[in-house]
Amino acid sequence: MIFDKLKQFRCGVYTLLGNGKDALFDLMDAVLVTRSVYSFVELSTSPVFRRQWSSIYEAIEDGLPPRFELMQLYIAQLPQTGQLVLAGDHTAWVLHRMQ
């Protein structure tokens, strides 16, 4: 049942994405499964990103996700009962400077 709900959610997101939705979807999957991301090129090496590295830039440039519709889809996934607890990661990031 949980897998079916996830599958429906992913289909809903996919149908809302416009131009470049295949590359955007691959990019989202790559972000989700990559532990640390330091560059777009690194994302393009992810096993779930099935395109050439330049597709990342094209997808971001061409894609214009409908924020309101996506937010409605996200909100629909929240449980309607009980107290909702939202948590964020506030871990400090170490900035690497090129020397």
XYZ file of N, CA and C in Angstrom:
297
model
N 0.829 -1.194 0.000
C 0.000 0.000 0.000
C 0.874 1.258 0.000
N 1.944 1.288 0.796
C 2.817 2.453 0.854
C 3.520 2.649 -0.490
N 3.932 1.547 -1.108
C 4.593 1.636 -2.404
C 3.647 2.213 -3.456
N 2.374 1.807 -3.405
C 1.380 2.333 -4.352
C 1.171 3.829 -4.151
N 1.162 4.254 -2.890
C 0.994 5.680 -2.594
C 2.195 6.481 -3.125
N 3.392 5.948 -2.948
C 4.591 6.603 -3.464
C 4.555 6.658 -4.989
N 4.124 5.572 -5.596
C 4.027 5.519 -7.057
C 3.026 6.553 -7.576
N 1.892 6.695 -6.922
C 0.902 7.699 -7.304
C 1.465 9.107 -7.142
N 2.184 9.343 -6.055
C 2.774 10.653 -5.818
C 3.771 10.997 -6.917
N 4.640 10.057 -7.238
C 5.634 10.301 -8.291
C 4.961 10.545 -9.638
N 3.908 9.808 -9.940
C 3.172 10.037 -11.196
C 2.533 11.422 -11.190
N 2.013 11.839 -10.046
C 1.421 13.168 -9.933
C 2.440 14.261 -10.159
N 3.613 14.116 -9.574
C 4.684 15.099 -9.773
C 5.106 15.104 -11.237
N 5.265 13.943 -11.813
C 5.719 13.835 -13.201
C 4.754 14.536 -14.156
N 3.472 14.362 -13.944
C 2.493 14.978 -14.842
C 2.474 16.494 -14.710
N 2.886 17.025 -13.562
C 2.899 18.478 -13.368
C 4.126 19.155 -13.972
N 5.204 18.414 -14.114
C 6.420 19.012 -14.668
C 6.240 19.256 -16.158
N 6.740 20.352 -16.629
C 6.570 20.715 -18.033
C 7.725 20.239 -18.884
N 8.328 21.177 -19.599
C 9.442 20.849 -20.492
C 10.592 20.225 -19.715
N 11.193 19.224 -20.301
C 12.346 18.579 -19.683
C 12.000 17.737 -18.473
N 10.730 17.277 -18.391
C 10.327 16.560 -17.177
C 11.077 15.255 -16.964
N 11.476 14.588 -18.044
C 12.238 13.345 -17.877
C 13.589 13.622 -17.227
N 14.277 14.634 -17.716
C 15.584 14.989 -17.149
C 15.425 15.541 -15.734
N 14.390 16.344 -15.483
C 14.149 16.859 -14.132
C 13.874 15.721 -13.160
N 13.121 14.743 -13.603
C 12.807 13.614 -12.735
C 14.060 12.813 -12.417
N 14.882 12.579 -13.430
C 16.159 11.898 -13.186
C 17.034 12.710 -12.240
N 17.029 14.021 -12.415
C 17.825 14.891 -11.548
C 17.337 14.811 -10.101
N 16.017 14.826 -9.904
C 15.479 14.709 -8.538
C 15.876 13.378 -7.914
N 15.792 12.304 -8.693
C 16.196 11.000 -8.169
C 17.681 10.985 -7.815
N 18.497 11.600 -8.656
C 19.942 11.647 -8.387
C 20.227 12.414 -7.104
N 19.522 13.509 -6.886
C 19.702 14.290 -5.653
C 19.313 13.452 -4.442
N 18.228 12.687 -4.568
C 17.755 11.881 -3.442
C 18.700 10.752 -3.064
N 19.384 10.167 -4.037
C 20.224 9.007 -3.729
C 21.707 9.337 -3.593
N 22.085 10.586 -3.834
C 23.488 10.973 -3.727
C 23.743 11.540 -2.340
N 24.712 10.978 -1.662
C 24.986 11.354 -0.274
C 25.439 12.801 -0.137
N 26.409 13.204 -0.882
C 26.924 14.573 -0.856
C 27.062 15.063 -2.289
N 26.491 16.209 -2.548
C 26.525 16.756 -3.896
C 27.387 18.014 -3.890
N 28.431 17.992 -4.700
C 29.317 19.146 -4.789
C 29.223 19.850 -6.137
N 28.614 19.180 -7.125
C 28.487 19.806 -8.440
C 27.402 19.097 -9.237
N 26.923 19.774 -10.285
C 25.963 19.146 -11.186
C 26.602 17.980 -11.926
N 27.865 18.127 -12.257
C 28.555 17.046 -12.960
C 28.552 15.784 -12.107
N 28.731 15.950 -10.811
C 28.697 14.792 -9.914
C 27.329 14.116 -9.947
N 26.263 14.914 -10.004
C 24.928 14.331 -10.107
C 24.757 13.552 -11.402
N 25.397 14.024 -12.451
C 25.257 13.344 -13.740
C 25.917 11.972 -13.744
N 26.770 11.696 -12.771
C 27.417 10.384 -12.682
C 26.601 9.389 -11.849
N 25.508 9.862 -11.279
C 24.656 8.976 -10.491
C 24.058 7.896 -11.388
N 23.944 6.670 -10.883
C 23.375 5.593 -11.689
C 21.923 5.848 -12.105
N 21.202 6.678 -11.345
C 19.803 6.938 -11.680
C 19.637 8.083 -12.682
N 20.717 8.812 -12.955
C 20.654 9.857 -13.980
C 21.097 9.234 -15.291
N 20.136 9.006 -16.179
C 20.380 8.219 -17.385
C 20.655 9.069 -18.620
N 21.105 10.283 -18.432
C 21.304 11.195 -19.550
C 22.719 11.737 -19.550
N 23.037 12.552 -20.548
C 24.344 13.194 -20.582
C 24.351 14.336 -19.572
N 25.540 14.703 -19.111
C 25.641 15.715 -18.061
C 25.032 17.047 -18.479
N 25.079 17.388 -19.754
C 24.535 18.673 -20.195
C 23.015 18.730 -20.052
N 22.368 17.582 -19.951
C 20.912 17.549 -19.777
C 20.488 18.188 -18.474
N 21.342 18.149 -17.472
C 21.014 18.764 -16.184
C 20.804 20.256 -16.373
N 21.736 20.905 -17.050
C 21.638 22.345 -17.249
C 20.430 22.694 -18.111
N 20.177 21.918 -19.144
C 19.021 22.169 -20.012
C 17.715 21.994 -19.248
N 17.630 20.962 -18.424
C 16.406 20.717 -17.660
C 16.128 21.856 -16.690
N 17.155 22.329 -16.030
C 16.970 23.427 -15.081
C 16.612 24.713 -15.822
N 17.242 24.927 -16.954
C 16.975 26.135 -17.731
C 15.577 26.102 -18.348
N 15.177 24.955 -18.902
C 13.898 24.855 -19.610
C 12.723 24.561 -18.687
N 12.990 23.844 -17.610
C 11.903 23.440 -16.727
C 11.401 24.598 -15.887
N 10.108 24.718 -15.817
C 9.483 25.736 -14.978
C 8.365 25.055 -14.194
N 8.733 24.364 -13.102
C 7.729 23.603 -12.348
C 6.658 24.528 -11.768
N 5.403 24.126 -11.847
C 4.317 24.933 -11.282
C 4.308 24.820 -9.753
N 4.812 25.827 -9.099
C 4.994 25.772 -7.639
C 3.698 25.534 -6.879
N 2.655 26.258 -7.248
C 1.399 26.136 -6.515
C 0.826 24.723 -6.619
N 0.789 24.174 -7.831
C 0.246 22.834 -8.026
C 1.091 21.775 -7.320
N 2.403 21.934 -7.364
C 3.270 20.993 -6.649
C 3.057 21.093 -5.140
N 2.914 22.318 -4.621
C 2.676 22.485 -3.186
C 1.366 21.831 -2.779
N 0.343 21.954 -3.602
C -0.931 21.296 -3.310
C -0.753 19.777 -3.250
N 0.027 19.239 -4.165
C 0.294 17.802 -4.165
C 1.074 17.389 -2.917
N 2.054 18.195 -2.522
C 2.831 17.908 -1.309
C 1.943 17.948 -0.067
N 1.107 18.962 0.014
C 0.216 19.116 1.180
C -0.745 17.936 1.284
N -1.201 17.446 0.151
C -2.121 16.305 0.157
C -1.479 15.049 0.750
N -0.154 14.999 0.789
C 0.542 13.832 1.337
C 0.655 13.871 2.860
N 0.413 15.026 3.457
C 0.541 15.153 4.914
C -0.601 14.430 5.613
N -0.307 13.780 6.730
C -1.370 13.096 7.469
C -2.377 14.112 8.001
N -3.652 13.739 7.973
C -4.718 14.645 8.405
C -5.052 14.493 9.889
N -4.447 13.529 10.562
C -4.731 13.304 11.976
C -3.453 13.454 12.780
N -3.620 13.733 14.047
C -2.474 13.847 14.939
C -1.732 15.154 14.757
N -0.694 15.316 15.529
C 0.103 16.533 15.491
C 1.238 16.369 14.484
N 1.370 17.335 13.630
C 2.404 17.312 12.611
C 3.674 17.950 13.162
N 4.782 17.256 13.036
C 6.064 17.779 13.488
C 6.968 17.908 12.269
N 7.399 19.113 11.985
C 8.318 19.346 10.881
C 9.703 19.593 11.449
N 10.699 18.970 10.865
C 12.067 19.126 11.358
C 12.963 19.527 10.201
N 13.953 20.309 10.509
C 14.917 20.716 9.490
C 16.322 20.448 9.979
N 17.202 20.284 9.048
C 18.602 20.051 9.365
C 19.317 21.394 9.383
N 19.885 21.749 10.504
C 20.596 23.020 10.614
C 22.093 22.804 10.828
N 22.558 21.662 10.337
C 23.978 21.355 10.447
C 24.793 22.389 9.673
N 25.846 22.854 10.288
C 26.709 23.825 9.612
C 27.450 23.148 8.474
N 27.529 23.826 7.364
C 28.253 23.318 6.209
C 29.633 23.927 6.177
N 30.607 23.126 5.891
C 31.971 23.627 5.737
C 32.115 24.116 4.304
N 32.523 25.367 4.152
C 32.692 25.918 2.819
C 34.120 25.674 2.367
N 34.247 25.139 1.180
C 35.566 24.889 0.603
C 35.881 26.032 -0.357
N 36.948 26.705 -0.106
C 37.357 27.804 -0.982
C 38.426 27.324 -1.919
N 38.288 27.733 -3.153
C 39.315 27.392 -4.135
C 40.490 28.337 -3.940
N 41.669 27.797 -3.872
C 42.852 28.634 -3.640
C 43.757 28.633 -4.824
